[in-house]
XYZ file of C-alpha atoms in Angstrom:
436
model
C 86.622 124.279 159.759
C 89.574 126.311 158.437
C 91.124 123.596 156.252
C 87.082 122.941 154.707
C 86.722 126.779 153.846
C 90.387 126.552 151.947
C 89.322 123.524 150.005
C 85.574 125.646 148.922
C 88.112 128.511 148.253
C 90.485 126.520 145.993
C 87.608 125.156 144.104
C 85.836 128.217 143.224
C 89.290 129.874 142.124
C 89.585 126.472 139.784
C 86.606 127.148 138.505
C 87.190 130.762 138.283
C 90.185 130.079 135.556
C 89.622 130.869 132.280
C 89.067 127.731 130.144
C 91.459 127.438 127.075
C 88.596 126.024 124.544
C 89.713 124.519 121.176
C 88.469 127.537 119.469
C 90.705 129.595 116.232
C 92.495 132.476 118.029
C 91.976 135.825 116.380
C 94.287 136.808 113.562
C 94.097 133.518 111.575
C 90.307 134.817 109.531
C 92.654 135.616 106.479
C 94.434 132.160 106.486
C 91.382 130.097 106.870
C 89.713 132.269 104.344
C 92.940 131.080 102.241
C 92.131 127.870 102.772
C 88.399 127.981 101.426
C 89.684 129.602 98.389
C 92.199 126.966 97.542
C 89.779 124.569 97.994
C 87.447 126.538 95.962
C 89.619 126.928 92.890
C 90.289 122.997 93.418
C 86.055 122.692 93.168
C 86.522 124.392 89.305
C 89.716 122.651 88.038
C 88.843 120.250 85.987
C 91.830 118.543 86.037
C 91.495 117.665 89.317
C 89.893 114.445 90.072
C 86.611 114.982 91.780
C 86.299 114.036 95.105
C 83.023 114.790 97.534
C 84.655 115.061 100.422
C 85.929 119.047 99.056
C 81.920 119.612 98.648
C 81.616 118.611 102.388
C 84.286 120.768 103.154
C 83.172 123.963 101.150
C 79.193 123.303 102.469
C 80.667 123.191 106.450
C 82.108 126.229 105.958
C 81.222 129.773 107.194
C 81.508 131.774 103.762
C 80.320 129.856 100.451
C 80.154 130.458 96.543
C 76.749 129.473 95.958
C 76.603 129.117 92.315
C 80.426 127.106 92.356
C 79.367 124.919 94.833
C 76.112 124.098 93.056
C 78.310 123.441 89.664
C 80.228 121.144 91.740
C 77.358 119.288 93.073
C 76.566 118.619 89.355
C 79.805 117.226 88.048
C 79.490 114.821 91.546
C 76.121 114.043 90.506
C 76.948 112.909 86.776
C 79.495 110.186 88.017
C 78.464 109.137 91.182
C 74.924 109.399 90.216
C 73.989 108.626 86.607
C 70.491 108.785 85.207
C 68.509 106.168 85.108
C 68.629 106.023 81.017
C 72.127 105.479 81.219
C 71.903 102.163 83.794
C 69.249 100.763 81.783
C 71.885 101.097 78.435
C 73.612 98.841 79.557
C 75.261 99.615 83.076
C 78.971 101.229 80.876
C 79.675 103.098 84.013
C 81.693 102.147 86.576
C 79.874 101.774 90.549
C 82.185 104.119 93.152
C 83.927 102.005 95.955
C 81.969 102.115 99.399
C 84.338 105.013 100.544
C 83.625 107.178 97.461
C 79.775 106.380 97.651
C 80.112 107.051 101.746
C 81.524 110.656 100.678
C 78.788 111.088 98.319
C 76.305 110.457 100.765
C 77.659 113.058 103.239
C 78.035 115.505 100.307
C 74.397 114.879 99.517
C 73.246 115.076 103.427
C 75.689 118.706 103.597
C 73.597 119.882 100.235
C 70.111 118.953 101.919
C 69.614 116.422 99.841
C 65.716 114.714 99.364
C 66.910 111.002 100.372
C 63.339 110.022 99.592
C 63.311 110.031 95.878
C 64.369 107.100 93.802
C 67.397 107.724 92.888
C 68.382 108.371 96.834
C 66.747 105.135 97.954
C 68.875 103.276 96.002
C 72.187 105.188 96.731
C 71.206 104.302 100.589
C 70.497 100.291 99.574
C 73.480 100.413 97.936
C 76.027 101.611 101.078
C 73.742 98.957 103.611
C 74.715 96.454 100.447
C 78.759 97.225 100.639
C 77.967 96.837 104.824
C 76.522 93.798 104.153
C 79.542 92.215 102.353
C 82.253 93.655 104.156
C 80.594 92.184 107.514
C 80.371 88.741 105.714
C 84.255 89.311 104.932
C 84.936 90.337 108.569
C 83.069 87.210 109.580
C 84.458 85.004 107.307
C 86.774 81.814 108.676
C 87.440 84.851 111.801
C 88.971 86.944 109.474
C 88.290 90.307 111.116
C 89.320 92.157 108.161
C 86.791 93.961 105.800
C 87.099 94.046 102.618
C 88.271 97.308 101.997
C 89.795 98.633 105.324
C 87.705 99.810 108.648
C 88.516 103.579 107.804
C 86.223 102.801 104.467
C 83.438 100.709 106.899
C 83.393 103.619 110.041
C 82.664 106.195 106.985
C 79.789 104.007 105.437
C 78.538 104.034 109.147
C 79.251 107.364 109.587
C 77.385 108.190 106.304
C 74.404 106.618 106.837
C 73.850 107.959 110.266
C 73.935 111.655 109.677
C 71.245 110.779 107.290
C 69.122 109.428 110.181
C 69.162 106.057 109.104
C 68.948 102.503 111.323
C 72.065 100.900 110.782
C 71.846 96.945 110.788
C 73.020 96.033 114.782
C 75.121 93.105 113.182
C 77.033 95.624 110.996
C 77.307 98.060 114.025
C 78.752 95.006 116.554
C 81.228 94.356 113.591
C 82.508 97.810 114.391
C 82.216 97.424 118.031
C 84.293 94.626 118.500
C 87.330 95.760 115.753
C 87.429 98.506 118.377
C 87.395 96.308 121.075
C 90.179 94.322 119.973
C 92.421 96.933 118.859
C 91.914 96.983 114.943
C 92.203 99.734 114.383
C 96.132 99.298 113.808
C 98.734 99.634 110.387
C 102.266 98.583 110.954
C 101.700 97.796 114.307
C 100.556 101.243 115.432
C 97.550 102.794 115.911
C 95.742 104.193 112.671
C 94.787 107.495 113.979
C 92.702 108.258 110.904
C 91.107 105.197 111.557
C 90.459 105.446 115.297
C 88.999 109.295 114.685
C 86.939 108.053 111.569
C 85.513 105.237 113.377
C 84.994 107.475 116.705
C 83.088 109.848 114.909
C 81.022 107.242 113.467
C 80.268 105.922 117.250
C 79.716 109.617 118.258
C 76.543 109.684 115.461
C 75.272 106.476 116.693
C 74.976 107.571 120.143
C 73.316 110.672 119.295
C 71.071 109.125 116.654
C 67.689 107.608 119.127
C 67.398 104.578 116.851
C 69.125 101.778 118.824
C 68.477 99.374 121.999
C 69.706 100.515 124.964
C 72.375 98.030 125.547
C 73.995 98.436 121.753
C 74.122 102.120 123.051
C 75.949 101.494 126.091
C 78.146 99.716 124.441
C 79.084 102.532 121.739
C 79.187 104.843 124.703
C 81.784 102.919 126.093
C 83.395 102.982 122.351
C 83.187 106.533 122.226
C 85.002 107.182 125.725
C 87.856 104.540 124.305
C 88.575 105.810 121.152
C 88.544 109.663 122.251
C 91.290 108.114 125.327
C 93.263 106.374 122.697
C 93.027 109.808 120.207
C 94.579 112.142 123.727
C 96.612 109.435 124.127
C 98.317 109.161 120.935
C 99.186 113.148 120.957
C 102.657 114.184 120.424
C 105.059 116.833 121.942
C 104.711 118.596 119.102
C 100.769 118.904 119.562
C 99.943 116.670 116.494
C 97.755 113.489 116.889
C 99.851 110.482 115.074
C 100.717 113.274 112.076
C 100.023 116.267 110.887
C 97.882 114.796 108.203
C 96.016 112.667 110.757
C 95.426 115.139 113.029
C 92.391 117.179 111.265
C 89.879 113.867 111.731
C 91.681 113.218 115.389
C 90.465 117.117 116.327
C 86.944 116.590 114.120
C 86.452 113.788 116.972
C 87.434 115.728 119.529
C 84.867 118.600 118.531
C 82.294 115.949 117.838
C 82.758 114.358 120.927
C 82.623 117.631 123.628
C 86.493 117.347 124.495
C 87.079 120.818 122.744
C 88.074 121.969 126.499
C 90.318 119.580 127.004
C 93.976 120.906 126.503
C 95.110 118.429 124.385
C 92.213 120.505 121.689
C 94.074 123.796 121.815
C 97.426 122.579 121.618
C 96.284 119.884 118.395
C 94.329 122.982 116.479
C 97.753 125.362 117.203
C 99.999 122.918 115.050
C 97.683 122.412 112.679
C 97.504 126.075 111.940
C 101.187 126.534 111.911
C 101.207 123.862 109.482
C 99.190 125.370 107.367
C 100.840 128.649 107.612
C 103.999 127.171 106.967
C 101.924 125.669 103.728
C 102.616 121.682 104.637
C 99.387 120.987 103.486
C 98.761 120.495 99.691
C 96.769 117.152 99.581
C 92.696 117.882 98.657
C 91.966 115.261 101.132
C 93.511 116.618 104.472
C 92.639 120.341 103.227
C 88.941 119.031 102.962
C 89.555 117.423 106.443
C 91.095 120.187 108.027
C 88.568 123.270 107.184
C 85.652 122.009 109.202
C 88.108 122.116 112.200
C 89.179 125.953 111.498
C 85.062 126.421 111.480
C 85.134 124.487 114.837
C 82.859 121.646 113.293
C 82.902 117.886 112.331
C 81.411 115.728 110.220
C 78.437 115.018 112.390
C 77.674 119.045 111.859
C 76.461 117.738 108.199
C 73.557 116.001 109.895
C 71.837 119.480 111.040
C 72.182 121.463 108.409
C 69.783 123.477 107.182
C 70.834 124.912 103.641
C 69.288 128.479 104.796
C 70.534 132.262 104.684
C 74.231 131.340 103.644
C 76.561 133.611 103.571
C 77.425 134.095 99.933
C 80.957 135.717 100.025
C 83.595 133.541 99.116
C 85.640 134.771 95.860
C 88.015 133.268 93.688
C 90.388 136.189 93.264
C 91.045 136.322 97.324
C 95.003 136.925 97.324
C 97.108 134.110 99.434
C 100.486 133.088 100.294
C 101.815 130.153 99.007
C 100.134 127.547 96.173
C 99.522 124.271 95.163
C 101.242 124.737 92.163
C 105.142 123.062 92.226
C 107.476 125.153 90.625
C 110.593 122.467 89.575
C 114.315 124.593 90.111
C 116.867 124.120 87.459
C 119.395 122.438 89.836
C 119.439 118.855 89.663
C 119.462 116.459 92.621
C 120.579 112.984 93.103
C 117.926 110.578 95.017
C 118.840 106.873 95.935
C 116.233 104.645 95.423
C 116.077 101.090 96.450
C 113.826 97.980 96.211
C 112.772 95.290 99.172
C 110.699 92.549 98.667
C 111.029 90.976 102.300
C 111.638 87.750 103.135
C 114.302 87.983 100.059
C 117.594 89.727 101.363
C 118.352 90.812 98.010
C 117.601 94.139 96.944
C 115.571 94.287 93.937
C 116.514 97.374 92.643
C 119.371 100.532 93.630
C 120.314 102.957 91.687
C 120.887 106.823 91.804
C 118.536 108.676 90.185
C 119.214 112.122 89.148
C 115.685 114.730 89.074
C 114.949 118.454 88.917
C 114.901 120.218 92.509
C 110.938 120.302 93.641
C 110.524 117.024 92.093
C 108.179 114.710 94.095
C 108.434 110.659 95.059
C 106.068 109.957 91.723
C 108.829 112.346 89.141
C 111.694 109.758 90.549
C 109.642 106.767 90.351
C 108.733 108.050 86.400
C 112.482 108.983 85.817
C 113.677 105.593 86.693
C 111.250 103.544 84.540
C 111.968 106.002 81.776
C 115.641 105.556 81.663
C 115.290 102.242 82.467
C 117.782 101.433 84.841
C 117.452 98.120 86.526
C 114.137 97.487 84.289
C 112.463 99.417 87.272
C 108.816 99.083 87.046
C 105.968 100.516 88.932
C 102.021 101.161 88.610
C 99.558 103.304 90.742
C 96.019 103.131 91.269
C 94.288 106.644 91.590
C 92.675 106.985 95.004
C 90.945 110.831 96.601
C 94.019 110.768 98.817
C 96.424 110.999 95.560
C 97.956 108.068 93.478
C 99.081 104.717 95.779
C 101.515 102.765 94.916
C 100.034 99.036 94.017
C 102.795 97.531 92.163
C 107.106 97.578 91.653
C 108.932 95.344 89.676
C 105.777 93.699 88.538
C 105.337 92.240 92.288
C 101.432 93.623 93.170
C 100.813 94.622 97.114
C 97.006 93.601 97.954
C 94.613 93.645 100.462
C 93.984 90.281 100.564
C 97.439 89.221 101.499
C 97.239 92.428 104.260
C 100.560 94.185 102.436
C 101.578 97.541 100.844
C 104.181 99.400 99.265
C 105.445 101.293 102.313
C 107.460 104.026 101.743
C 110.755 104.912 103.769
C 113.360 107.393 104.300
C 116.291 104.714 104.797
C 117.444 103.148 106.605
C 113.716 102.896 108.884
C 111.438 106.000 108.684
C 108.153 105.872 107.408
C 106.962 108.868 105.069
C 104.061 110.601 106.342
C 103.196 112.064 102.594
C 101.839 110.009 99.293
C 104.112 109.628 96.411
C 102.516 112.558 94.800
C 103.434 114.826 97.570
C 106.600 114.093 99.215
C 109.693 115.933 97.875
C 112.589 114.261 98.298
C 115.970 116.432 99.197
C 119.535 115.725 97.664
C 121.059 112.684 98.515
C 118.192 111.045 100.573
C 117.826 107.553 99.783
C 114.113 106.164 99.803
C 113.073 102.569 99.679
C 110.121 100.941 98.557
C 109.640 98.867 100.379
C 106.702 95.601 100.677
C 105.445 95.222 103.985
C 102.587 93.613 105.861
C 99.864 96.097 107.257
């Protein structure tokens, strides 16, 4: 009986113990708030490419600027919506990519949108359209592959879910079975982005009421893989993969109940003293990583109401640290190479001297400009930043599955964009083509 009573007593005191809930400890209001501004200020700078997923972000949050977020809406609408007079003249403008149209919708769903006009009925035949194809493409000869990548594919899902709409099964088992067979990979690792992006797509499936009962046990059983493989794929340091992957990883982890799990906690404490320590500067993972600091996720978007808003947020809220790079008037040498695997020969190496505070894209413009080695290079412009497409005239594309990966020689993969990552005197970088 004795040994019975111990066990009830050692249960009670487990339960008993505080839970450590992935909630924002107190103290951090004023950096979060930081964070809202900046991405504020990024809403009005018209220089800055516009991107919906910073609407999303600024709508989940706890404090908004009514009228600026409403301006914002606008601009989004003129270019990823155009009037109807302007198709009919003769179609000049340019369609947005399924991710970009995928954001829109979730911007659209976060500003309590009317899906049931025109102009919304087509945006939604338009994402099941891009589903369509890229399921063909996955389909095609066994490919597996989309078109465009299965981050872009999990956030059309994704989108048109929060908006309560049935999802074609077929596209749905497409998804299913990448996860299944471990897809969800680049390099050879696990795409944590990925992974998150397409668990929080499962996650709004299984909520949504709209499917057989099978196809739901079988993104039930997605959901519990993909949050394993997410825990999993935690580092010592607390960060999921990166710190620029871990936002979506923690998203899921909201989304998906685990926010009392302590692999939460410890993921939302580096992200904070990452962003104290001002390591994030790209729109994309800032508009990624406020929902978190609000203790939301992208599936939040689907209840939203639009009503009694708190209408605080100002522009002239004082914060440590900015986006803006200030170059120093010491120079710095960077070595910067050229691989083109299976050729042993290195395209290009040279030394390449830059200001100090100069990022990946400054050296990259430096060397073309003086010409050294005829080094070439183009970009295409993506919401993430610029990505490198092309060096020395050889192109990197999807449909041969390689990139330009960038490396800190002799082997370590940057975890920053061109337009972000600084390099420090005397690294030596390599660009280097490689299969994905």
């Amino acid at each position: 009986m004795v040994p019975r009573m111990l066990q009830l007593f050692l249960i009670l005191h487990v339960l008993a113990l505080p839970v450590q809930l992935c909630e924002i400890p107190r103290g951090n209001s004023a950096l979060i708030k930081c964070l809202n501004t900046e991405l504020l200020k990024l809403s009005q700078d018209l220089s800055e490419e516009l991107n919906p997923s910073v609407y999303v972000a600024l709508r989940l949050s706890a404090d908004h600027s009514l009228k600026k977020e409403a301006q914002y809406l606008q601009r989004l609408r003129n270019v990823f919506q155009p009037s109807t007079s302007s198709s009919v003249a003769g179609g000049q403008q340019k369609q947005p990519n399924m991710g970009r149209l995928a954001l829109y919708l979730l911007a659209l769903r976060a500003a309590c949108q009317d899906m049931e006009t025109l102009l919304g009925r087509q945006l939604v035949t338009r994402l099941k359209y891009h589903l369509h194809k890229e399921k063909e493409q996955i389909a095609f000869k066994g490919s597996g592959r989309p078109i465009t990548s299965y981050y872009q594919y999990s956030l059309g899902v994704l989108a048109l879910c929060v908006h309560g709409k049935k999802i074609d099964p077929h596209v749905i088992q497409k998804l299913l079975n990448a996860e299944k067979h471990n897809k969800f990979a680049h390099g050879g690792k696990l795409s944590v982005d990925t992974t998150a992006m397409a668990g929080l797509a499962f996650a709004c499936l299984e909520q949504a009421n709209l499917y057989e009962p099978r196809l739901v046990a079988a993104i039930s059983l997605a959901v519990q893989r993909v949050t394993d493989r997410i825990l999993q794929a935690q580092t010592t340091t607390g960060t999921f993969g990166n710190i620029f992957s871990s936002p979506l990883a923690v998203q899921l982890l909201i989304a998906t109940g685990m926010s009392k799990k302590p692999e939460c906690p410890k993921g939302l404490d580096a992200l904070l003293g990452s962003l104290e320590q001002g390591h994030f500067q790209n729109p994309m993972i800032m508009s990624q990583l406020l929902p978190v600091l609000d203790g939301k996720s992208y599936l939040d978007i689907a209840a939203m109401e639009c009503r009694a808003e708190r209408d605080t947020l100002e522009l002239d809220t004082t914060c440590p640290g900015s986006r803006t790079v200030i170059l120093g008037t010491k120079m710095i040498t960077v070595l910067l190479a050229v691989e083109h695997p299976p050729s042993p020969e290195t395209l290009y190496n040279h030394s390449i001297q830059v200001p100090s505070g100069s990022s990946l894209l400054d050296v990259l413009r430096t060397a073309a400009e003086e010409g050294a080695g005829q080094f070439t290079f183009e970009t295409q412009n993506t919401l993430h930043g610029p990505l490198l497409t092309t060096v020395m005239g050889l192109k990197a594309s999807n449909g041969e599955r390689r990139y330009w990966q960038l490396l800190q020689a002799p082997d370590s993969s940057l975890q920053k964009g061109i337009s972000d990552y600084q390099p420090q005197d005397g690294e030596s970088i390599i660009l280097k083509c490689s299969p994905w």
